């Protein structure tokens, strides 16, 4: 409901954009400062006619853009060069080229977001749902097909008669006095309602606290972060050496990794004997492990035909007279300890798997050097031409 | 003949063509002397000047076709001025001939003995060989000239007929030309600038040169329109908003150049492969390091700050400064690309009078061609159906 005692401003409507331009420049010339023009679409040349100064919005953009640049550079400098220096890709700790994309993005992000927020919140003054010109005949006309100008009562030069005279001299279609609106009372901002919310909140939280903490002896919240335990790779006061993680006791044996007596010995005095009787099951395990760990260099059938295309020297064939005469324990020793350029595989392959590989190598060797008896056995089993 | 736009053609002062001739003569005479004194240095400088002139001429034709494709209105009153710069294109056929005779001084890949010892260069001979190079150069210039002749002929014909169909034809031609331009300007950059160091390669180099090309053409167009408008050779309806558009476009392309130049540098810096970093390391030897840092200041920081604010983009005085500065920046860019590769300049720059002669000559050449072309033509496309809207342009 309009408050007919308080005038918000006096508005005039015009039919043509040219009229509003001349009206605007005349009003600007008569020295009013609190006035505005409303048109259904942007009218070219209005800024000049209204003698508007360039918008200050650009400075907001500039300020927040530069802030973005500074924040990004400082953040990356502090985190990557001072607080936690980490070598990344062999670059220096303060690697400016790598920082530029992030700096650029943050500059653009802060500049654009701040521009839009500042534009809506401060320059447009949104939200303003109870603006006095809402629901007036004036705003209905200027948002369709008329061009309007409004001189506000808050202008220091404002007096109803002179303003009306000035507007009449511009030959408008109509003149309208716009009144201030009565303040709308929003129920959710009522004092009683807010007090009600506060009281409910206090009662609910106090009740919860008393029930859980005092009656049931429970923590009000189960903070998963706060647990009575030692976190790996962190300090603790519990042990004298202040390490959270404990070193294993001397002589600890990891599961599946029995200690090998000749570890690091080039020429062991004796070899272990093979505890594994070849069965179909452990031969398949041996085949799987051989193909995974051995075949890249030794070839799928142990011929020494590496798949690594010369990136690593090719090993000799496993089918030579010498290797066929190796004891099982000798091959086990080579897998465990490594030989020449071959590294130790003790960490990747456990003991049982190593013996399974030894058995599988025996199968390969026998199939490459099959005796007449073997061939007869194979031909008796019709259809089994599988080389493995 | 359109009658709703009043335009009275005024002759450009003969001072302008005299200035052009003087500068060109100085350039040509001293340039010939330079070839006798130090033909390697002269050839390298000729490459810089040639690519500089290509930038302005072909970049101008690109701007014209861009206007047609996007249906720009504000730039219509200035299209003829930009077309006048494109008028240099057919003359590139003559300009390029001295270079083709001096390829031996510039390109190591023309030396049989060097190729024989270099496996990488042997691998590149199917592309980098003199006959194919010459074919590429001529085909590209002829393609440019063909598009130049047809597009500007239609534009000039419209002055007397006012036929709207000619605009439609030019829009279609421009759409084709932009694709041709993208390919040919990349090849030009690869051939004339990148192959000076034939081991080095950068796939973004074509875009890098394109960015410089558009900056140079825009700067030349801005400078010419501001100067012509000051003396009243154009139209009295041309206002701040037209100039704002020029300033904004220059500002955009300064940013675009910075973006592309940095993209090229960042990837090479990050990957750190010896065959790619060598080119940049070369530009960090001795006094080249100072020139490399100056590149960032001259080609990015100064024009960026000079064109940042809104009034700076409108003020003809500041635009003139920015345009001249950017023309110099593009020349400096080409200098920075080409000169460190010259034999004997590996460890730093040493000044020679030869470096000044060729830019003077090329500036004189551009002024002379511009004033000669301007004699015959209207400086505003009076028959263009969009001209009135273009003159009434407001932001």
PDB file of N, CA, C and O in Angstrom, chain B residues 212-279:
ATOM      1  N   UNK B 212      50.830 -12.687 -33.843  1.00  0.00           N
ATOM      2  CA  UNK B 212      51.608 -11.498 -34.173  1.00  0.00           C
ATOM      3  C   UNK B 212      51.091 -10.816 -35.426  1.00  0.00           C
ATOM      4  O   UNK B 212      51.020  -9.590 -35.512  1.00  0.00           O
ATOM      5  N   UNK B 213      50.708 -11.646 -36.420  1.00  0.00           N
ATOM      6  CA  UNK B 213      50.183 -11.114 -37.683  1.00  0.00           C
ATOM      7  C   UNK B 213      48.958 -10.240 -37.438  1.00  0.00           C
ATOM      8  O   UNK B 213      48.872  -9.119 -37.956  1.00  0.00           O
ATOM      9  N   UNK B 214      48.026 -10.751 -36.653  1.00  0.00           N
ATOM     10  CA  UNK B 214      46.794 -10.000 -36.434  1.00  0.00           C
ATOM     11  C   UNK B 214      47.105  -8.722 -35.654  1.00  0.00           C
ATOM     12  O   UNK B 214      46.548  -7.658 -35.942  1.00  0.00           O
ATOM     13  N   UNK B 215      48.019  -8.805 -34.671  1.00  0.00           N
ATOM     14  CA  UNK B 215      48.390  -7.606 -33.926  1.00  0.00           C
ATOM     15  C   UNK B 215      48.950  -6.557 -34.875  1.00  0.00           C
ATOM     16  O   UNK B 215      48.554  -5.385 -34.844  1.00  0.00           O
ATOM     17  N   UNK B 216      49.871  -6.989 -35.760  1.00  0.00           N
ATOM     18  CA  UNK B 216      50.507  -6.021 -36.661  1.00  0.00           C
ATOM     19  C   UNK B 216      49.476  -5.392 -37.589  1.00  0.00           C
ATOM     20  O   UNK B 216      49.453  -4.163 -37.776  1.00  0.00           O
ATOM     21  N   UNK B 217      48.607  -6.241 -38.172  1.00  0.00           N
ATOM     22  CA  UNK B 217      47.611  -5.707 -39.104  1.00  0.00           C
ATOM     23  C   UNK B 217      46.649  -4.759 -38.397  1.00  0.00           C
ATOM     24  O   UNK B 217      46.313  -3.689 -38.916  1.00  0.00           O
ATOM     25  N   UNK B 218      46.225  -5.146 -37.188  1.00  0.00           N
ATOM     26  CA  UNK B 218      45.305  -4.294 -36.420  1.00  0.00           C
ATOM     27  C   UNK B 218      45.958  -2.971 -36.061  1.00  0.00           C
ATOM     28  O   UNK B 218      45.346  -1.906 -36.165  1.00  0.00           O
ATOM     29  N   UNK B 219      47.226  -3.058 -35.633  1.00  0.00           N
ATOM     30  CA  UNK B 219      47.930  -1.836 -35.251  1.00  0.00           C
ATOM     31  C   UNK B 219      48.067  -0.920 -36.453  1.00  0.00           C
ATOM     32  O   UNK B 219      47.839   0.296 -36.356  1.00  0.00           O
ATOM     33  N   UNK B 220      48.432  -1.494 -37.616  1.00  0.00           N
ATOM     34  CA  UNK B 220      48.566  -0.677 -38.819  1.00  0.00           C
ATOM     35  C   UNK B 220      47.232  -0.030 -39.178  1.00  0.00           C
ATOM     36  O   UNK B 220      47.157   1.169 -39.486  1.00  0.00           O
ATOM     37  N   UNK B 221      46.151  -0.833 -39.102  1.00  0.00           N
ATOM     38  CA  UNK B 221      44.832  -0.302 -39.448  1.00  0.00           C
ATOM     39  C   UNK B 221      44.428   0.804 -38.477  1.00  0.00           C
ATOM     40  O   UNK B 221      43.905   1.846 -38.888  1.00  0.00           O
ATOM     41  N   UNK B 222      44.674   0.581 -37.176  1.00  0.00           N
ATOM     42  CA  UNK B 222      44.309   1.585 -36.180  1.00  0.00           C
ATOM     43  C   UNK B 222      45.067   2.881 -36.423  1.00  0.00           C
ATOM     44  O   UNK B 222      44.489   3.978 -36.443  1.00  0.00           O
ATOM     45  N   UNK B 223      46.394   2.731 -36.614  1.00  0.00           N
ATOM     46  CA  UNK B 223      47.219   3.922 -36.825  1.00  0.00           C
ATOM     47  C   UNK B 223      46.710   4.699 -38.031  1.00  0.00           C
ATOM     48  O   UNK B 223      46.523   5.929 -37.974  1.00  0.00           O
ATOM     49  N   UNK B 224      46.454   3.973 -39.147  1.00  0.00           N
ATOM     50  CA  UNK B 224      46.023   4.654 -40.367  1.00  0.00           C
ATOM     51  C   UNK B 224      44.675   5.342 -40.167  1.00  0.00           C
ATOM     52  O   UNK B 224      44.502   6.506 -40.558  1.00  0.00           O
ATOM     53  N   UNK B 225      43.723   4.654 -39.531  1.00  0.00           N
ATOM     54  CA  UNK B 225      42.393   5.268 -39.394  1.00  0.00           C
ATOM     55  C   UNK B 225      42.445   6.465 -38.452  1.00  0.00           C
ATOM     56  O   UNK B 225      41.814   7.481 -38.720  1.00  0.00           O
ATOM     57  N   UNK B 226      43.197   6.333 -37.343  1.00  0.00           N
ATOM     58  CA  UNK B 226      43.256   7.463 -36.416  1.00  0.00           C
ATOM     59  C   UNK B 226      43.868   8.669 -37.113  1.00  0.00           C
ATOM     60  O   UNK B 226      43.339   9.789 -37.035  1.00  0.00           O
ATOM     61  N   UNK B 227      44.973   8.442 -37.856  1.00  0.00           N
ATOM     62  CA  UNK B 227      45.636   9.563 -38.536  1.00  0.00           C
ATOM     63  C   UNK B 227      44.735  10.159 -39.611  1.00  0.00           C
ATOM     64  O   UNK B 227      44.591  11.374 -39.716  1.00  0.00           O
ATOM     65  N   UNK B 228      44.102   9.280 -40.409  1.00  0.00           N
ATOM     66  CA  UNK B 228      43.245   9.777 -41.487  1.00  0.00           C
ATOM     67  C   UNK B 228      42.049  10.529 -40.922  1.00  0.00           C
ATOM     68  O   UNK B 228      41.626  11.550 -41.464  1.00  0.00           O
ATOM     69  N   UNK B 229      41.504  10.010 -39.814  1.00  0.00           N
ATOM     70  CA  UNK B 229      40.329  10.642 -39.239  1.00  0.00           C
ATOM     71  C   UNK B 229      40.677  11.997 -38.647  1.00  0.00           C
ATOM     72  O   UNK B 229      39.901  12.953 -38.738  1.00  0.00           O
ATOM     73  N   UNK B 230      41.858  12.084 -38.027  1.00  0.00           N
ATOM     74  CA  UNK B 230      42.317  13.357 -37.465  1.00  0.00           C
ATOM     75  C   UNK B 230      42.346  14.449 -38.533  1.00  0.00           C
ATOM     76  O   UNK B 230      41.952  15.582 -38.288  1.00  0.00           O
ATOM     77  N   UNK B 231      42.810  14.079 -39.731  1.00  0.00           N
ATOM     78  CA  UNK B 231      42.940  15.061 -40.809  1.00  0.00           C
ATOM     79  C   UNK B 231      41.650  15.191 -41.598  1.00  0.00           C
ATOM     80  O   UNK B 231      41.618  15.899 -42.608  1.00  0.00           O
ATOM     81  N   UNK B 232      40.618  14.423 -41.199  1.00  0.00           N
ATOM     82  CA  UNK B 232      39.318  14.561 -41.855  1.00  0.00           C
ATOM     83  C   UNK B 232      39.203  13.885 -43.198  1.00  0.00           C
ATOM     84  O   UNK B 232      38.422  14.303 -44.041  1.00  0.00           O
ATOM     85  N   UNK B 233      39.951  12.820 -43.430  1.00  0.00           N
ATOM     86  CA  UNK B 233      39.836  12.125 -44.711  1.00  0.00           C
ATOM     87  C   UNK B 233      38.715  11.099 -44.684  1.00  0.00           C
ATOM     88  O   UNK B 233      38.314  10.596 -45.712  1.00  0.00           O
ATOM     89  N   UNK B 234      38.246  10.744 -43.478  1.00  0.00           N
ATOM     90  CA  UNK B 234      37.191   9.722 -43.399  1.00  0.00           C
ATOM     91  C   UNK B 234      35.843  10.424 -43.254  1.00  0.00           C
ATOM     92  O   UNK B 234      35.516  11.277 -44.064  1.00  0.00           O
ATOM     93  N   UNK B 235      35.104  10.158 -42.207  1.00  0.00           N
ATOM     94  CA  UNK B 235      33.754  10.668 -42.103  1.00  0.00           C
ATOM     95  C   UNK B 235      33.564  11.321 -40.749  1.00  0.00           C
ATOM     96  O   UNK B 235      34.102  10.843 -39.755  1.00  0.00           O
ATOM     97  N   UNK B 236      32.779  12.389 -40.679  1.00  0.00           N
ATOM     98  CA  UNK B 236      32.660  13.096 -39.399  1.00  0.00           C
ATOM     99  C   UNK B 236      31.822  12.345 -38.370  1.00  0.00           C
ATOM    100  O   UNK B 236      31.748  12.737 -37.224  1.00  0.00           O
ATOM    101  N   UNK B 237      31.172  11.254 -38.801  1.00  0.00           N
ATOM    102  CA  UNK B 237      30.354  10.505 -37.840  1.00  0.00           C
ATOM    103  C   UNK B 237      31.170   9.485 -37.047  1.00  0.00           C
ATOM    104  O   UNK B 237      30.637   8.824 -36.160  1.00  0.00           O
ATOM    105  N   UNK B 238      32.433   9.345 -37.406  1.00  0.00           N
ATOM    106  CA  UNK B 238      33.259   8.353 -36.695  1.00  0.00           C
ATOM    107  C   UNK B 238      33.539   8.864 -35.289  1.00  0.00           C
ATOM    108  O   UNK B 238      33.962  10.007 -35.105  1.00  0.00           O
ATOM    109  N   UNK B 239      33.236   8.018 -34.300  1.00  0.00           N
ATOM    110  CA  UNK B 239      33.271   8.491 -32.918  1.00  0.00           C
ATOM    111  C   UNK B 239      34.108   7.585 -32.027  1.00  0.00           C
ATOM    112  O   UNK B 239      34.746   6.641 -32.496  1.00  0.00           O
ATOM    113  N   UNK B 240      34.065   7.894 -30.724  1.00  0.00           N
ATOM    114  CA  UNK B 240      34.864   7.149 -29.751  1.00  0.00           C
ATOM    115  C   UNK B 240      34.558   5.659 -29.747  1.00  0.00           C
ATOM    116  O   UNK B 240      35.442   4.843 -29.522  1.00  0.00           O
ATOM    117  N   UNK B 241      33.304   5.292 -29.983  1.00  0.00           N
ATOM    118  CA  UNK B 241      32.945   3.885 -29.904  1.00  0.00           C
ATOM    119  C   UNK B 241      33.617   3.067 -31.002  1.00  0.00           C
ATOM    120  O   UNK B 241      33.926   1.899 -30.811  1.00  0.00           O
ATOM    121  N   UNK B 242      33.822   3.689 -32.176  1.00  0.00           N
ATOM    122  CA  UNK B 242      34.581   2.995 -33.224  1.00  0.00           C
ATOM    123  C   UNK B 242      35.999   2.730 -32.739  1.00  0.00           C
ATOM    124  O   UNK B 242      36.520   1.631 -32.882  1.00  0.00           O
ATOM    125  N   UNK B 243      36.604   3.772 -32.168  1.00  0.00           N
ATOM    126  CA  UNK B 243      37.990   3.609 -31.726  1.00  0.00           C
ATOM    127  C   UNK B 243      38.082   2.636 -30.568  1.00  0.00           C
ATOM    128  O   UNK B 243      39.046   1.893 -30.449  1.00  0.00           O
ATOM    129  N   UNK B 244      37.034   2.652 -29.722  1.00  0.00           N
ATOM    130  CA  UNK B 244      37.014   1.699 -28.614  1.00  0.00           C
ATOM    131  C   UNK B 244      37.102   0.270 -29.144  1.00  0.00           C
ATOM    132  O   UNK B 244      37.803  -0.567 -28.588  1.00  0.00           O
ATOM    133  N   UNK B 245      36.394   0.015 -30.264  1.00  0.00           N
ATOM    134  CA  UNK B 245      36.421  -1.338 -30.819  1.00  0.00           C
ATOM    135  C   UNK B 245      37.827  -1.710 -31.288  1.00  0.00           C
ATOM    136  O   UNK B 245      38.281  -2.834 -31.089  1.00  0.00           O
ATOM    137  N   UNK B 246      38.497  -0.733 -31.934  1.00  0.00           N
ATOM    138  CA  UNK B 246      39.891  -0.996 -32.337  1.00  0.00           C
ATOM    139  C   UNK B 246      40.747  -1.303 -31.113  1.00  0.00           C
ATOM    140  O   UNK B 246      41.517  -2.263 -31.093  1.00  0.00           O
ATOM    141  N   UNK B 247      40.610  -0.451 -30.081  1.00  0.00           N
ATOM    142  CA  UNK B 247      41.428  -0.630 -28.879  1.00  0.00           C
ATOM    143  C   UNK B 247      41.152  -1.967 -28.223  1.00  0.00           C
ATOM    144  O   UNK B 247      42.081  -2.683 -27.824  1.00  0.00           O
ATOM    145  N   UNK B 248      39.854  -2.337 -28.147  1.00  0.00           N
ATOM    146  CA  UNK B 248      39.503  -3.602 -27.503  1.00  0.00           C
ATOM    147  C   UNK B 248      40.081  -4.775 -28.279  1.00  0.00           C
ATOM    148  O   UNK B 248      40.622  -5.710 -27.703  1.00  0.00           O
ATOM    149  N   UNK B 249      39.995  -4.700 -29.626  1.00  0.00           N
ATOM    150  CA  UNK B 249      40.535  -5.800 -30.439  1.00  0.00           C
ATOM    151  C   UNK B 249      42.041  -5.933 -30.249  1.00  0.00           C
ATOM    152  O   UNK B 249      42.573  -7.031 -30.121  1.00  0.00           O
ATOM    153  N   UNK B 250      42.741  -4.781 -30.237  1.00  0.00           N
ATOM    154  CA  UNK B 250      44.191  -4.838 -30.028  1.00  0.00           C
ATOM    155  C   UNK B 250      44.498  -5.439 -28.670  1.00  0.00           C
ATOM    156  O   UNK B 250      45.387  -6.269 -28.522  1.00  0.00           O
ATOM    157  N   UNK B 251      43.721  -5.009 -27.666  1.00  0.00           N
ATOM    158  CA  UNK B 251      43.928  -5.512 -26.314  1.00  0.00           C
ATOM    159  C   UNK B 251      43.727  -7.033 -26.279  1.00  0.00           C
ATOM    160  O   UNK B 251      44.531  -7.769 -25.697  1.00  0.00           O
ATOM    161  N   UNK B 252      42.664  -7.480 -26.944  1.00  0.00           N
ATOM    162  CA  UNK B 252      42.394  -8.917 -26.983  1.00  0.00           C
ATOM    163  C   UNK B 252      43.564  -9.665 -27.596  1.00  0.00           C
ATOM    164  O   UNK B 252      44.008 -10.686 -27.080  1.00  0.00           O
ATOM    165  N   UNK B 253      44.076  -9.131 -28.715  1.00  0.00           N
ATOM    166  CA  UNK B 253      45.127  -9.884 -29.390  1.00  0.00           C
ATOM    167  C   UNK B 253      46.463  -9.782 -28.678  1.00  0.00           C
ATOM    168  O   UNK B 253      47.291 -10.681 -28.814  1.00  0.00           O
ATOM    169  N   UNK B 254      46.687  -8.712 -27.897  1.00  0.00           N
ATOM    170  CA  UNK B 254      47.866  -8.683 -27.035  1.00  0.00           C
ATOM    171  C   UNK B 254      47.772  -9.833 -26.031  1.00  0.00           C
ATOM    172  O   UNK B 254      48.727 -10.575 -25.805  1.00  0.00           O
ATOM    173  N   UNK B 255      46.572 -10.015 -25.461  1.00  0.00           N
ATOM    174  CA  UNK B 255      46.359 -11.121 -24.525  1.00  0.00           C
ATOM    175  C   UNK B 255      46.510 -12.465 -25.221  1.00  0.00           C
ATOM    176  O   UNK B 255      47.103 -13.387 -24.672  1.00  0.00           O
ATOM    177  N   UNK B 256      45.945 -12.556 -26.425  1.00  0.00           N
ATOM    178  CA  UNK B 256      46.012 -13.820 -27.169  1.00  0.00           C
ATOM    179  C   UNK B 256      47.461 -14.172 -27.468  1.00  0.00           C
ATOM    180  O   UNK B 256      47.898 -15.307 -27.290  1.00  0.00           O
ATOM    181  N   UNK B 257      48.221 -13.173 -27.897  1.00  0.00           N
ATOM    182  CA  UNK B 257      49.639 -13.424 -28.178  1.00  0.00           C
ATOM    183  C   UNK B 257      50.339 -13.910 -26.908  1.00  0.00           C
ATOM    184  O   UNK B 257      51.096 -14.884 -26.944  1.00  0.00           O
ATOM    185  N   UNK B 258      50.069 -13.232 -25.778  1.00  0.00           N
ATOM    186  CA  UNK B 258      50.710 -13.628 -24.525  1.00  0.00           C
ATOM    187  C   UNK B 258      50.337 -15.054 -24.161  1.00  0.00           C
ATOM    188  O   UNK B 258      51.191 -15.841 -23.742  1.00  0.00           O
ATOM    189  N   UNK B 259      49.077 -15.387 -24.368  1.00  0.00           N
ATOM    190  CA  UNK B 259      48.580 -16.723 -24.033  1.00  0.00           C
ATOM    191  C   UNK B 259      49.297 -17.783 -24.869  1.00  0.00           C
ATOM    192  O   UNK B 259      49.767 -18.788 -24.352  1.00  0.00           O
ATOM    193  N   UNK B 260      49.391 -17.503 -26.186  1.00  0.00           N
ATOM    194  CA  UNK B 260      50.009 -18.484 -27.084  1.00  0.00           C
ATOM    195  C   UNK B 260      51.505 -18.582 -26.818  1.00  0.00           C
ATOM    196  O   UNK B 260      52.077 -19.668 -26.736  1.00  0.00           O
ATOM    197  N   UNK B 261      52.154 -17.412 -26.664  1.00  0.00           N
ATOM    198  CA  UNK B 261      53.599 -17.416 -26.434  1.00  0.00           C
ATOM    199  C   UNK B 261      53.910 -18.176 -25.153  1.00  0.00           C
ATOM    200  O   UNK B 261      54.847 -18.973 -25.093  1.00  0.00           O
ATOM    201  N   UNK B 262      53.087 -17.947 -24.123  1.00  0.00           N
ATOM    202  CA  UNK B 262      53.339 -18.642 -22.870  1.00  0.00           C
ATOM    203  C   UNK B 262      53.037 -20.131 -22.997  1.00  0.00           C
ATOM    204  O   UNK B 262      53.758 -20.963 -22.437  1.00  0.00           O
ATOM    205  N   UNK B 263      51.973 -20.483 -23.734  1.00  0.00           N
ATOM    206  CA  UNK B 263      51.656 -21.909 -23.923  1.00  0.00           C
ATOM    207  C   UNK B 263      52.833 -22.621 -24.574  1.00  0.00           C
ATOM    208  O   UNK B 263      53.206 -23.723 -24.172  1.00  0.00           O
ATOM    209  N   UNK B 264      53.410 -21.985 -25.599  1.00  0.00           N
ATOM    210  CA  UNK B 264      54.550 -22.591 -26.274  1.00  0.00           C
ATOM    211  C   UNK B 264      55.702 -22.781 -25.294  1.00  0.00           C
ATOM    212  O   UNK B 264      56.296 -23.852 -25.202  1.00  0.00           O
ATOM    213  N   UNK B 265      55.968 -21.726 -24.509  1.00  0.00           N
ATOM    214  CA  UNK B 265      57.094 -21.796 -23.587  1.00  0.00           C
ATOM    215  C   UNK B 265      56.849 -22.820 -22.491  1.00  0.00           C
ATOM    216  O   UNK B 265      57.723 -23.627 -22.163  1.00  0.00           O
ATOM    217  N   UNK B 266      55.631 -22.807 -21.916  1.00  0.00           N
ATOM    218  CA  UNK B 266      55.344 -23.664 -20.751  1.00  0.00           C
ATOM    219  C   UNK B 266      55.532 -25.134 -21.098  1.00  0.00           C
ATOM    220  O   UNK B 266      56.173 -25.880 -20.361  1.00  0.00           O
ATOM    221  N   UNK B 267      54.976 -25.544 -22.263  1.00  0.00           N
ATOM    222  CA  UNK B 267      55.060 -26.959 -22.610  1.00  0.00           C
ATOM    223  C   UNK B 267      56.497 -27.377 -22.836  1.00  0.00           C
ATOM    224  O   UNK B 267      56.922 -28.444 -22.399  1.00  0.00           O
ATOM    225  N   UNK B 268      57.259 -26.517 -23.511  1.00  0.00           N
ATOM    226  CA  UNK B 268      58.650 -26.871 -23.779  1.00  0.00           C
ATOM    227  C   UNK B 268      59.445 -26.886 -22.481  1.00  0.00           C
ATOM    228  O   UNK B 268      60.245 -27.780 -22.223  1.00  0.00           O
ATOM    229  N   UNK B 269      59.179 -25.909 -21.622  1.00  0.00           N
ATOM    230  CA  UNK B 269      59.880 -25.832 -20.333  1.00  0.00           C
ATOM    231  C   UNK B 269      59.557 -27.037 -19.476  1.00  0.00           C
ATOM    232  O   UNK B 269      60.419 -27.626 -18.829  1.00  0.00           O
ATOM    233  N   UNK B 270      58.288 -27.452 -19.468  1.00  0.00           N
ATOM    234  CA  UNK B 270      57.884 -28.530 -18.585  1.00  0.00           C
ATOM    235  C   UNK B 270      58.398 -29.882 -19.073  1.00  0.00           C
ATOM    236  O   UNK B 270      58.871 -30.686 -18.280  1.00  0.00           O
ATOM    237  N   UNK B 271      58.294 -30.110 -20.399  1.00  0.00           N
ATOM    238  CA  UNK B 271      58.731 -31.410 -20.911  1.00  0.00           C
ATOM    239  C   UNK B 271      60.247 -31.524 -20.844  1.00  0.00           C
ATOM    240  O   UNK B 271      60.783 -32.602 -20.629  1.00  0.00           O
ATOM    241  N   UNK B 272      60.939 -30.391 -21.049  1.00  0.00           N
ATOM    242  CA  UNK B 272      62.386 -30.338 -20.870  1.00  0.00           C
ATOM    243  C   UNK B 272      63.107 -31.322 -21.778  1.00  0.00           C
ATOM    244  O   UNK B 272      64.037 -32.004 -21.361  1.00  0.00           O
ATOM    245  N   UNK B 273      62.649 -31.435 -23.044  1.00  0.00           N
ATOM    246  CA  UNK B 273      63.326 -32.311 -23.992  1.00  0.00           C
ATOM    247  C   UNK B 273      64.409 -31.511 -24.701  1.00  0.00           C
ATOM    248  O   UNK B 273      64.145 -30.410 -25.166  1.00  0.00           O
ATOM    249  N   UNK B 274      65.611 -32.067 -24.815  1.00  0.00           N
ATOM    250  CA  UNK B 274      66.727 -31.280 -25.367  1.00  0.00           C
ATOM    251  C   UNK B 274      66.451 -30.742 -26.761  1.00  0.00           C
ATOM    252  O   UNK B 274      66.848 -29.625 -27.090  1.00  0.00           O
ATOM    253  N   UNK B 275      65.759 -31.550 -27.609  1.00  0.00           N
ATOM    254  CA  UNK B 275      65.549 -31.072 -28.981  1.00  0.00           C
ATOM    255  C   UNK B 275      64.582 -29.894 -29.032  1.00  0.00           C
ATOM    256  O   UNK B 275      64.506 -29.187 -30.023  1.00  0.00           O
ATOM    257  N   UNK B 276      63.792 -29.696 -27.969  1.00  0.00           N
ATOM    258  CA  UNK B 276      62.847 -28.574 -27.970  1.00  0.00           C
ATOM    259  C   UNK B 276      63.386 -27.376 -27.198  1.00  0.00           C
ATOM    260  O   UNK B 276      63.158 -26.236 -27.564  1.00  0.00           O
ATOM    261  N   UNK B 277      64.102 -27.651 -26.101  1.00  0.00           N
ATOM    262  CA  UNK B 277      64.550 -26.527 -25.267  1.00  0.00           C
ATOM    263  C   UNK B 277      65.687 -25.752 -25.923  1.00  0.00           C
ATOM    264  O   UNK B 277      65.907 -24.596 -25.582  1.00  0.00           O
ATOM    265  N   UNK B 278      66.405 -26.407 -26.865  1.00  0.00           N
ATOM    266  CA  UNK B 278      67.595 -25.757 -27.423  1.00  0.00           C
ATOM    267  C   UNK B 278      67.277 -24.371 -27.967  1.00  0.00           C
ATOM    268  O   UNK B 278      68.046 -23.435 -27.800  1.00  0.00           O
ATOM    269  N   UNK B 279      66.100 -24.252 -28.586  1.00  0.00           N
ATOM    270  CA  UNK B 279      65.731 -22.977 -29.226  1.00  0.00           C
ATOM    271  C   UNK B 279      65.619 -21.868 -28.194  1.00  0.00           C
ATOM    272  O   UNK B 279      66.063 -20.746 -28.411  1.00  0.00           O
TER     273      UNK B 279
END
